[in-house]
């Protein structure tokens, strides 16, 4: 179709990628492209509603009335938080599994069935939300019972989750074949991370099937009533679990792309694998931070999830936060590309949008999404964040600045190395990650500020001028909303620019030959002292990674720790002002 799925393969169906050196089978490439393209369609559709939602939140514009706002917000949430992410994550499973292992994609028909089922579920959910009418309510992301949603919505969600399960089967099968044929060999780190992602996904999907089946049974009157507290606990297995899939898949992308285009080395496979295993046991328990103000769960349950279990997941994130930049520093120093304290970083291929997207994702997720996630996970601090726009700021920091920016980088990689298309404008492609990440960062910070400093609520369409049922005046937050509105528009423009480059390049970009992608190699065709590739390769083989210092990464970690401590103390100070003992 339009030549999008064509490449030059050998008689055995394999070709060698000139950037990664991997042997890629056409069956893998075909389905990576299919799921990635579908994800971009979901991004386009959900992005339209980003504009209408943001322009309603910015009450100077006040685009939508309350009824339409919740419909648009629901479509925005489901298309960007669920469909864009999970279609892309299935592509990541196929990259991390059969592609990295140099295998065919097994069960091609199953992959096709899974894709069709996911598309059917996504269409059904979108149709149900768009046609919602009383007594049904637009579900938002949570579809909290006992507020009723259209039975078609629950059906669509169930179908989509079943489709995701079917689509993951070829990945598990490829790993089973690999282990059976190579007993005793460990999986590559990226494949191992993808495997952990898939296990967490199974857990999340089981929770989602239970929650939505329970709600559907109630909605079509197979059961007479629904236990709202039970529903909330079932829902957050998938509600937060789906975001943990995003998190782990994003980290898999970080390891993969920093190695492929940034020249990163793996500093310690054992430590990185341990961090992934910590996620397996503890990350989904982070769902508890959505229920910290819920009267239906016990104090002991909350304390366990937000202390012992939560710290296990945080510790894993801190390991990755050190291991990945340390790998970049060691790898680039090893190649003779890292003089001084930060020469390895300042001399990195920042004009390559694949690299810059990945690094922005790491930095912004860590400083904005990661730190605020730990704050929100504290039993006491959660009270100042819960149900305010600060929460919206947090998940834009994680899901947008973290996962979406990383997936944009992966999309650029797929366009260049799988679709084999040149960017329609290399200069705009270089600029886009800076533009989008910069504007979205300011918009996200404004959401956090108005939530923390003014307590602006997040579940009402009118957030400053007229909050139903209260006499509070939040007019003082108005100037910050002006800043939010302007930068939200700029961020949406950055997102449109990504879509124009991605879709335009796939459809109209110049067809590349394998040698045309040499600029994507870790050094971007730059070698120390003008040396050639062979010379650099010989130098790489000589020394183990630990012989290269990582002092730049150590300084960056100290800066991160300083930001963490300042933010932590500041939030406790703000809580003390709100909740004064003895006052």
Coordinates of C-alpha atoms in Angstrom, one line a residue:
X1 CA 0.0 0.0 0.0
X2 CA 1.6 3.3 -1.2
X3 CA 4.9 1.4 -1.0
X4 CA 4.8 1.9 2.8
X5 CA 5.5 -1.7 3.6
X6 CA 8.1 -2.3 0.9
X7 CA 11.8 -2.8 1.6
X8 CA 14.5 -4.8 0.0
X9 CA 14.6 -8.2 1.7
X10 CA 16.6 -11.3 1.0
X11 CA 15.2 -14.6 -0.2
X12 CA 14.7 -15.5 3.5
X13 CA 12.7 -12.4 4.2
X14 CA 15.5 -10.7 6.3
X15 CA 17.4 -7.5 5.7
X16 CA 20.1 -5.9 7.8
X17 CA 19.5 -2.5 9.4
X18 CA 22.4 -0.2 8.5
X19 CA 21.9 1.7 11.8
X20 CA 21.4 -1.0 14.4
X21 CA 23.1 -3.9 12.5
X22 CA 20.1 -6.1 13.4
X23 CA 18.7 -8.6 11.0
X24 CA 15.0 -7.6 10.6
X25 CA 12.4 -9.9 9.1
X26 CA 9.7 -8.3 6.9
X27 CA 6.9 -9.7 9.1
X28 CA 8.2 -7.8 12.1
X29 CA 8.7 -4.6 10.2
X30 CA 5.3 -4.8 8.7
X31 CA 3.5 -5.0 12.0
X32 CA 5.7 -2.5 13.7
X33 CA 4.8 0.0 11.0
X34 CA 1.1 -1.0 11.2
X35 CA 0.8 -0.5 14.9
X36 CA 2.9 2.7 14.9
X37 CA 0.8 4.3 12.1
X38 CA -2.4 3.5 14.0
X39 CA -1.0 5.0 17.1
X40 CA -0.2 8.2 15.2
X41 CA -3.8 8.3 13.9
X42 CA -5.0 8.1 17.6
X43 CA -2.5 10.9 18.5
X44 CA -4.0 13.1 15.7
X45 CA -7.6 12.5 16.8
X46 CA -6.9 12.9 20.5
X47 CA -4.8 16.0 19.8
X48 CA -7.8 17.8 18.2
X49 CA -9.5 17.5 21.6
X50 CA -6.4 18.8 23.3
X51 CA -7.1 22.1 21.6
X52 CA -10.8 22.3 22.6
X53 CA -10.1 21.2 26.2
X54 CA -7.2 23.6 26.7
X55 CA -9.2 26.5 25.3
X56 CA -12.0 25.7 27.7
X57 CA -9.7 25.6 30.7
X58 CA -8.4 29.0 29.6
X59 CA -11.5 30.8 30.5
X60 CA -10.5 34.0 28.6
X61 CA -11.5 31.8 25.6
X62 CA -14.0 29.5 27.3
X63 CA -14.7 27.5 24.2
X64 CA -17.1 24.7 25.3
X65 CA -20.0 24.6 27.7
X66 CA -20.0 22.0 30.5
X67 CA -21.8 19.2 28.6
X68 CA -19.6 19.3 25.6
X69 CA -16.4 19.8 27.7
X70 CA -16.8 16.4 29.4
X71 CA -17.3 14.7 26.0
X72 CA -14.2 16.3 24.6
X73 CA -12.2 15.6 27.7
X74 CA -13.2 11.9 27.6
X75 CA -12.2 11.7 23.9
X76 CA -8.9 13.5 24.6
X77 CA -8.1 11.1 27.5
X78 CA -9.0 7.8 25.9
X79 CA -7.3 8.6 22.6
X80 CA -4.1 10.0 24.1
X81 CA -3.7 8.1 27.4
X82 CA -4.9 4.7 26.1
X83 CA -5.0 4.3 22.3
X84 CA -2.0 6.3 21.2
X85 CA 0.1 4.7 23.9
X86 CA -1.0 1.1 23.7
X87 CA -0.9 0.8 19.9
X88 CA 2.7 2.2 20.1
X89 CA 3.5 -0.2 22.9
X90 CA 2.6 -3.2 20.9
X91 CA 5.0 -1.9 18.3
X92 CA 7.6 -1.6 21.0
X93 CA 7.0 -5.2 22.0
X94 CA 7.7 -6.4 18.5
X95 CA 10.8 -4.2 18.3
X96 CA 12.1 -5.4 21.7
X97 CA 11.2 -9.0 21.1
X98 CA 11.5 -10.6 17.6
X99 CA 13.3 -7.6 16.0
X100 CA 16.1 -7.4 18.6
X101 CA 16.3 -11.2 18.7
X102 CA 16.6 -11.4 14.9
X103 CA 13.5 -13.6 14.5
X104 CA 10.4 -13.7 12.3
X105 CA 7.2 -12.5 13.9
X106 CA 5.4 -15.8 14.9
X107 CA 1.6 -16.0 14.6
X108 CA 1.2 -13.3 12.0
X109 CA -2.5 -14.0 11.7
X110 CA -2.9 -13.5 15.4
X111 CA -1.1 -10.2 15.2
X112 CA -3.5 -9.2 12.5
X113 CA -6.5 -10.3 14.5
X114 CA -5.2 -8.4 17.5
X115 CA -4.8 -5.2 15.5
X116 CA -8.3 -5.5 14.1
X117 CA -9.8 -6.2 17.5
X118 CA -8.0 -3.2 19.0
X119 CA -9.2 -1.0 16.2
X120 CA -12.8 -2.2 16.7
X121 CA -12.6 -1.5 20.4
X122 CA -11.2 1.9 19.9
X123 CA -13.8 2.8 17.4
X124 CA -16.6 1.6 19.7
X125 CA -15.3 3.6 22.6
X126 CA -15.0 6.7 20.5
X127 CA -18.5 6.2 19.1
X128 CA -20.0 5.6 22.6
X129 CA -18.4 8.7 24.0
X130 CA -19.4 10.9 21.1
X131 CA -23.0 9.8 21.2
X132 CA -23.4 9.9 25.0
X133 CA -26.8 11.1 26.0
X134 CA -28.7 11.3 29.3
X135 CA -29.0 9.4 31.6
X136 CA -25.5 8.2 30.5
X137 CA -22.5 10.4 31.3
X138 CA -19.3 11.0 29.4
X139 CA -16.9 8.6 31.2
X140 CA -13.8 10.8 31.4
X141 CA -10.9 8.3 31.9
X142 CA -12.2 6.7 35.1
X143 CA -15.9 6.0 34.2
X144 CA -16.5 6.0 38.0
X145 CA -19.6 4.1 39.0
X146 CA -22.4 4.7 40.0
X147 CA -22.3 7.4 37.3
X148 CA -23.6 5.4 34.3
X149 CA -21.9 5.3 30.9
X150 CA -23.2 3.9 27.7
X151 CA -23.0 0.0 27.7
X152 CA -21.2 0.4 24.3
X153 CA -18.4 2.2 26.1
X154 CA -17.8 -0.7 28.5
X155 CA -18.1 -3.1 25.6
X156 CA -15.6 -1.2 23.5
X157 CA -13.1 -1.0 26.4
X158 CA -13.4 -4.8 26.9
X159 CA -12.9 -5.5 23.2
X160 CA -9.9 -3.2 23.1
X161 CA -8.3 -4.9 26.1
X162 CA -8.9 -8.3 24.5
X163 CA -7.3 -7.0 21.3
X164 CA -4.2 -5.9 23.2
X165 CA -4.0 -9.3 24.8
X166 CA -4.2 -11.0 21.4
X167 CA -1.6 -8.7 19.9
X168 CA 0.9 -9.5 22.7
X169 CA 0.7 -13.2 22.0
X170 CA 3.2 -13.2 19.1
X171 CA 5.7 -11.4 21.4
X172 CA 5.4 -14.0 24.1
X173 CA 5.6 -16.8 21.5
X174 CA 8.8 -15.3 20.0
X175 CA 10.4 -15.3 23.5
X176 CA 9.3 -18.9 24.1
X177 CA 10.9 -20.0 20.8
X178 CA 14.1 -18.1 21.6
X179 CA 14.5 -19.7 25.0
X180 CA 13.6 -23.1 23.7
X181 CA 16.3 -22.9 21.0
X182 CA 18.9 -21.2 23.1
X183 CA 18.5 -22.6 26.6
X184 CA 20.7 -21.0 29.3
X185 CA 21.2 -17.8 27.3
X186 CA 19.9 -14.5 28.8
X187 CA 17.7 -12.2 26.9
X188 CA 19.1 -8.9 25.7
X189 CA 18.4 -6.1 28.2
X190 CA 15.9 -4.4 25.9
X191 CA 14.0 -7.6 25.3
X192 CA 14.0 -8.3 29.1
X193 CA 12.6 -4.8 29.7
X194 CA 9.9 -5.4 27.0
X195 CA 9.1 -8.8 28.7
X196 CA 8.6 -7.0 32.1
X197 CA 6.4 -4.5 30.3
X198 CA 4.3 -7.2 28.9
X199 CA 3.8 -8.9 32.2
X200 CA 2.7 -5.7 33.8
X201 CA 0.4 -5.2 30.9
X202 CA -1.2 -8.6 31.5
X203 CA -1.9 -7.7 35.1
X204 CA -3.4 -4.3 34.1
X205 CA -5.6 -5.9 31.4
X206 CA -6.9 -8.5 33.8
X207 CA -7.9 -5.7 36.2
X208 CA -9.5 -3.8 33.3
X209 CA -11.5 -6.8 32.1
X210 CA -12.8 -7.3 35.7
X211 CA -13.7 -3.6 36.2
X212 CA -15.4 -3.0 32.8
X213 CA -17.2 -6.4 32.8
X214 CA -18.5 -5.7 36.3
X215 CA -19.7 -2.3 35.2
X216 CA -21.2 -3.6 32.0
X217 CA -23.1 -6.4 33.9
X218 CA -24.5 -3.7 36.2
X219 CA -25.3 -1.3 33.3
X220 CA -27.3 -4.0 31.3
X221 CA -29.0 -5.1 34.5
X222 CA -27.5 -8.5 34.8
X223 CA -26.8 -7.5 38.4
X224 CA -29.0 -5.2 40.4
X225 CA -26.3 -2.9 41.9
X226 CA -22.7 -2.1 41.8
X227 CA -20.2 -1.7 44.7
X228 CA -18.6 1.6 43.8
X229 CA -15.7 1.1 46.1
X230 CA -14.9 -2.3 44.6
X231 CA -15.2 -0.8 41.1
X232 CA -12.7 1.9 42.0
X233 CA -10.2 -0.6 43.2
X234 CA -10.6 -2.8 40.2
X235 CA -10.5 0.2 37.8
X236 CA -7.2 1.5 39.1
X237 CA -5.5 -1.8 38.4
X238 CA -5.9 -0.9 34.7
X239 CA -6.2 2.9 35.2
X240 CA -2.8 3.2 36.8
X241 CA -1.5 0.0 35.4
X242 CA -1.8 1.3 31.8
X243 CA 0.3 4.2 32.8
X244 CA 2.9 1.9 34.3
X245 CA 3.0 0.1 31.0
X246 CA 3.8 3.5 29.5
X247 CA 6.5 4.1 32.1
X248 CA 8.3 0.8 31.6
X249 CA 7.9 0.8 27.8
X250 CA 9.3 4.4 27.8
X251 CA 12.4 3.2 29.7
X252 CA 12.9 0.4 27.3
X253 CA 12.8 3.0 24.5
X254 CA 15.4 5.1 26.5
X255 CA 17.8 2.1 26.7
X256 CA 17.3 1.2 23.0
X257 CA 17.6 4.7 21.4
X258 CA 20.4 6.0 23.6
X259 CA 22.4 3.0 22.6
X260 CA 21.5 3.0 18.9
X261 CA 21.8 6.8 18.2
X262 CA 23.7 8.0 21.3
X263 CA 26.3 5.3 21.6
X264 CA 25.4 4.5 25.2
X265 CA 26.9 1.4 26.9
X266 CA 25.2 -0.7 29.5
X267 CA 27.0 0.1 32.7
X268 CA 25.7 -2.9 34.6
X269 CA 23.2 -5.3 33.1
X270 CA 22.5 -6.9 36.5
X271 CA 21.6 -3.7 38.1
X272 CA 19.4 -2.5 35.3
X273 CA 17.6 -5.9 35.2
X274 CA 17.1 -5.7 39.0
X275 CA 15.4 -2.4 38.5
X276 CA 13.0 -3.9 36.0
X277 CA 12.2 -6.7 38.4
X278 CA 11.5 -4.2 41.2
X279 CA 8.9 -2.6 38.8
X280 CA 7.4 -6.0 38.3
X281 CA 6.7 -6.4 42.1
X282 CA 6.0 -2.8 43.1
X283 CA 5.0 -0.4 40.4
X284 CA 1.4 -1.3 40.1
X285 CA 0.9 -0.8 43.8
X286 CA 1.5 2.9 43.0
X287 CA -2.1 2.9 41.9
X288 CA -2.9 3.4 45.6
X289 CA -2.1 7.1 45.3
X290 CA -5.3 7.5 43.4
X291 CA -7.2 6.1 46.4
X292 CA -5.4 7.9 49.3
X293 CA -8.4 10.0 49.9
X294 CA -10.8 7.2 49.4
X295 CA -12.8 6.3 52.6
X296 CA -13.3 2.7 51.4
X297 CA -9.7 1.6 51.9
X298 CA -8.0 1.1 55.3
X299 CA -5.2 3.3 56.6
X300 CA -2.9 0.3 56.8
X301 CA -3.5 -0.5 53.2
X302 CA -2.7 3.0 52.1
X303 CA 0.5 3.2 54.3
X304 CA 1.8 -0.1 52.9
X305 CA 1.3 0.9 49.3
X306 CA 2.6 4.5 49.7
X307 CA 5.6 3.6 51.8
X308 CA 7.2 0.2 51.5
X309 CA 5.9 -0.8 48.1
X310 CA 6.1 2.7 46.7
X311 CA 9.7 3.1 47.7
X312 CA 10.5 -0.2 45.8
X313 CA 9.3 1.4 42.6
X314 CA 11.0 4.7 43.3
X315 CA 14.3 2.9 43.9
X316 CA 14.0 1.2 40.5
X317 CA 13.4 4.5 38.8
X318 CA 16.4 6.1 40.5
X319 CA 18.5 3.2 39.2
X320 CA 17.4 3.8 35.6
X321 CA 17.9 7.6 36.2
X322 CA 21.5 6.9 36.9
X323 CA 22.2 4.0 34.6
X324 CA 21.1 5.5 31.3
X325 CA 23.0 8.9 31.5
X326 CA 26.0 7.0 32.9
X327 CA 25.8 4.6 29.9
X328 CA 25.7 7.6 27.5
X329 CA 28.7 9.2 29.3
X330 CA 30.8 6.1 29.4
X331 CA 29.9 5.1 25.8
X332 CA 30.8 8.5 24.4
X333 CA 34.0 8.8 26.4
X334 CA 34.9 5.3 25.2
X335 CA 34.6 6.6 21.6
X336 CA 36.8 9.6 22.4
X337 CA 33.8 12.0 22.2
X338 CA 33.7 13.2 25.8
X339 CA 36.2 15.8 27.0
X340 CA 35.8 17.7 30.3
X341 CA 32.9 17.3 32.7
X342 CA 30.1 17.5 30.2
X343 CA 31.8 17.3 26.8
X344 CA 30.1 13.9 26.3
X345 CA 26.8 15.6 26.6
X346 CA 27.4 19.0 24.9
X347 CA 29.0 17.2 21.9
X348 CA 26.1 14.7 21.5
X349 CA 24.0 14.7 18.3
X350 CA 21.5 17.2 19.5
X351 CA 20.3 18.0 16.0
X352 CA 19.1 14.4 15.6
X353 CA 15.4 14.5 16.7
X354 CA 15.6 10.9 17.7
X355 CA 18.4 11.7 20.2
X356 CA 17.0 15.0 21.5
X357 CA 13.5 13.6 22.0
X358 CA 14.9 10.8 24.0
X359 CA 17.0 13.0 26.2
X360 CA 14.3 15.6 26.7
X361 CA 12.0 12.7 27.8
X362 CA 14.5 11.5 30.4
X363 CA 15.1 15.0 31.8
X364 CA 11.5 16.2 31.9
X365 CA 10.1 12.9 33.1
X366 CA 12.6 12.8 35.9
X367 CA 12.5 16.4 37.1
X368 CA 8.8 17.1 36.6
X369 CA 7.0 13.8 36.4
X370 CA 9.1 11.6 38.7
X371 CA 9.6 14.0 41.6
X372 CA 5.9 15.1 41.6
X373 CA 4.9 11.4 41.5
X374 CA 6.8 10.7 44.7
X375 CA 5.2 13.8 46.3
X376 CA 1.7 12.7 45.3
X377 CA 2.4 9.2 46.6
X378 CA 2.9 10.5 50.1
X379 CA -0.1 10.1 52.3
X380 CA 0.0 13.6 53.7
X381 CA 1.2 15.6 50.7
X382 CA -1.4 13.9 48.5
X383 CA -4.1 15.9 50.3
X384 CA -2.7 19.1 48.7
X385 CA -2.6 17.6 45.2
X386 CA -5.7 15.4 45.1
X387 CA -8.3 16.5 42.7
X388 CA -6.6 19.8 41.9
X389 CA -5.1 20.8 38.5
X390 CA -1.7 19.9 40.0
X391 CA -2.6 16.3 39.4
X392 CA -3.3 17.1 35.7
X393 CA 0.1 18.8 35.6
X394 CA 1.7 15.6 37.1
X395 CA 0.3 13.3 34.5
X396 CA 1.1 15.6 31.6
X397 CA 4.7 15.6 33.0
X398 CA 4.8 11.8 33.0
X399 CA 2.6 10.8 30.0
X400 CA 3.2 13.7 27.7
X401 CA 6.7 15.1 28.5
X402 CA 7.9 11.6 29.4
X403 CA 6.2 8.9 27.3
X404 CA 4.8 10.9 24.4
X405 CA 8.1 12.7 23.7
X406 CA 10.0 9.4 23.9
X407 CA 7.5 7.8 21.5
X408 CA 7.9 10.8 19.1
X409 CA 11.6 10.0 19.1
X410 CA 10.8 6.3 18.4
X411 CA 8.5 7.4 15.6
X412 CA 11.3 9.4 14.0
X413 CA 13.5 6.3 14.2
X414 CA 10.9 4.1 12.6
X415 CA 10.4 6.6 9.8
X416 CA 14.1 6.7 9.0
X417 CA 15.1 3.1 9.5
X418 CA 11.9 1.1 8.7
X419 CA 9.9 3.2 6.3
X420 CA 13.3 4.3 4.9
X421 CA 12.0 7.8 4.3
X422 CA 13.9 11.1 4.6
X423 CA 12.2 13.8 6.7
X424 CA 10.4 16.2 4.5
X425 CA 12.2 19.0 6.4
X426 CA 15.2 17.9 8.4
X427 CA 15.5 21.4 9.9
X428 CA 11.9 21.4 11.2
X429 CA 12.4 17.8 12.5
X430 CA 15.5 19.0 14.4
X431 CA 13.6 21.9 15.9
X432 CA 10.3 20.1 16.8
X433 CA 11.4 18.3 20.0
X434 CA 12.7 21.6 21.4
X435 CA 9.6 23.5 20.5
X436 CA 7.1 20.9 21.7
X437 CA 9.0 19.9 24.9
X438 CA 9.7 23.5 25.8
X439 CA 6.1 24.8 25.4
X440 CA 4.5 21.7 27.0
X441 CA 6.9 22.1 30.0
X442 CA 5.7 25.6 30.7
X443 CA 2.0 24.6 30.3
X444 CA 2.5 21.7 32.6
X445 CA 4.2 23.8 35.3
X446 CA 1.3 26.3 35.2
X447 CA -1.1 23.5 35.8
X448 CA 0.9 22.4 38.8
X449 CA 1.2 25.9 40.2
X450 CA -2.5 26.7 40.0
X451 CA -3.3 23.4 41.6
X452 CA -0.7 23.6 44.5
X453 CA -0.8 27.4 45.1
X454 CA -4.5 28.1 44.6
X455 CA -6.2 24.6 44.9
X456 CA -7.9 25.1 41.5
X457 CA -10.0 21.9 41.0
X458 CA -9.7 19.7 38.0
X459 CA -13.1 18.0 37.6
X460 CA -15.1 21.1 36.8
X461 CA -15.2 22.7 33.3
X462 CA -15.0 26.2 34.8
X463 CA -11.9 26.4 37.0
X464 CA -11.6 30.1 38.1
X465 CA -14.6 32.2 37.4
X466 CA -17.5 30.0 38.6
X467 CA -16.9 26.8 40.6
X468 CA -20.3 25.2 41.2
X469 CA -21.4 25.0 44.8
X470 CA -18.7 27.2 46.3
X471 CA -18.1 30.8 47.3
X472 CA -14.4 30.6 46.7
X473 CA -12.8 33.1 44.5
X474 CA -9.8 31.8 42.5
X475 CA -9.5 34.9 40.4
X476 CA -5.9 35.3 41.6
X477 CA -4.9 32.3 39.5
X478 CA -6.1 34.0 36.3
X479 CA -2.7 35.4 35.2
X480 CA -1.2 31.9 35.5
X481 CA -4.0 30.6 33.3
X482 CA -3.1 33.2 30.7
X483 CA 0.5 31.8 30.6
X484 CA -1.0 28.3 30.5
X485 CA -3.3 29.1 27.6
X486 CA -0.5 30.7 25.5
X487 CA 1.9 27.8 26.0
X488 CA -0.8 25.2 25.6
X489 CA -1.4 26.7 22.1
X490 CA 2.3 26.6 21.4
X491 CA 2.6 23.0 22.6
X492 CA -0.4 22.0 20.4
X493 CA 1.4 23.7 17.5
X494 CA 4.5 21.6 18.3
X495 CA 2.3 18.5 18.3
X496 CA 0.8 19.5 14.9
X497 CA 4.4 20.0 13.6
X498 CA 5.3 16.5 14.7
X499 CA 2.3 15.0 12.9
X500 CA 3.0 17.0 9.7
X501 CA 6.6 15.8 9.7
X502 CA 5.8 12.2 10.5
X503 CA 2.8 11.7 8.2
X504 CA 4.4 14.0 5.5
X505 CA 7.7 12.0 5.6
X506 CA 6.0 8.6 5.4
X507 CA 3.8 9.7 2.4
X508 CA 6.1 12.1 0.6
X509 CA 9.6 11.7 2.0
X510 CA 12.5 10.7 -0.3
X511 CA 13.0 7.0 -0.4
X512 CA 16.3 6.2 1.4
X513 CA 18.9 3.5 0.6
X514 CA 20.6 1.7 3.5
X515 CA 23.7 3.8 3.3
X516 CA 21.7 7.1 3.6
X517 CA 21.1 6.6 7.3
X518 CA 24.8 6.9 8.4
X519 CA 24.0 10.2 10.1
X520 CA 21.9 8.3 12.6
X521 CA 24.9 6.3 13.9
X522 CA 26.0 7.1 17.5
X523 CA 28.7 9.6 16.4
X524 CA 26.7 11.2 13.6
X525 CA 29.7 10.6 11.3
X526 CA 32.0 12.5 13.7
X527 CA 35.0 10.6 14.9
X528 CA 37.8 11.9 17.1
X529 CA 40.7 13.4 15.3
X530 CA 39.1 12.8 12.0
X531 CA 39.7 9.0 12.4
X532 CA 37.7 6.6 10.3
X533 CA 35.1 4.0 11.4
X534 CA 37.6 1.2 11.6
X535 CA 40.0 3.1 13.9
X536 CA 37.2 4.0 16.3
X537 CA 36.0 0.5 16.4
X538 CA 39.4 -0.8 17.3
X539 CA 39.6 1.7 20.2
X540 CA 36.2 0.6 21.5
X541 CA 37.2 -3.0 21.9
X542 CA 40.2 -2.3 24.1
X543 CA 38.7 -1.2 27.5
X544 CA 35.7 -2.2 29.5
X545 CA 33.1 0.4 30.2
X546 CA 34.0 0.8 33.9
X547 CA 37.4 2.2 33.0
X548 CA 35.8 5.4 31.8
X549 CA 34.8 7.9 34.5
X550 CA 31.2 9.0 34.9
X551 CA 31.7 12.2 36.9
X552 CA 29.4 14.2 34.7
X553 CA 26.6 11.9 35.5
X554 CA 27.4 12.0 39.2
X555 CA 27.1 15.9 39.1
X556 CA 23.8 15.6 37.3
X557 CA 22.5 13.2 39.9
X558 CA 23.5 15.7 42.6
X559 CA 21.6 18.4 40.8
X560 CA 18.5 16.1 40.6
X561 CA 18.8 15.2 44.3
X562 CA 19.0 19.0 45.1
X563 CA 15.8 19.7 43.1
X564 CA 14.1 16.7 44.7
X565 CA 15.0 17.9 48.3
X566 CA 13.9 21.5 47.6
X567 CA 10.6 20.5 46.0
X568 CA 9.9 18.0 48.8
X569 CA 10.6 20.5 51.6
X570 CA 8.6 23.2 49.8
X571 CA 5.6 20.9 49.5
X572 CA 5.7 20.1 53.2
X573 CA 6.0 23.8 54.0
X574 CA 2.9 24.5 51.9
X575 CA 1.0 21.7 53.6
X576 CA 2.0 23.2 57.0
X577 CA 0.5 26.6 55.9
X578 CA -2.7 24.9 54.9
X579 CA -3.1 22.6 57.9
X580 CA -1.6 24.4 60.9
X581 CA -1.3 22.4 64.1
X582 CA -2.7 24.2 67.1
X583 CA -4.2 27.0 65.1

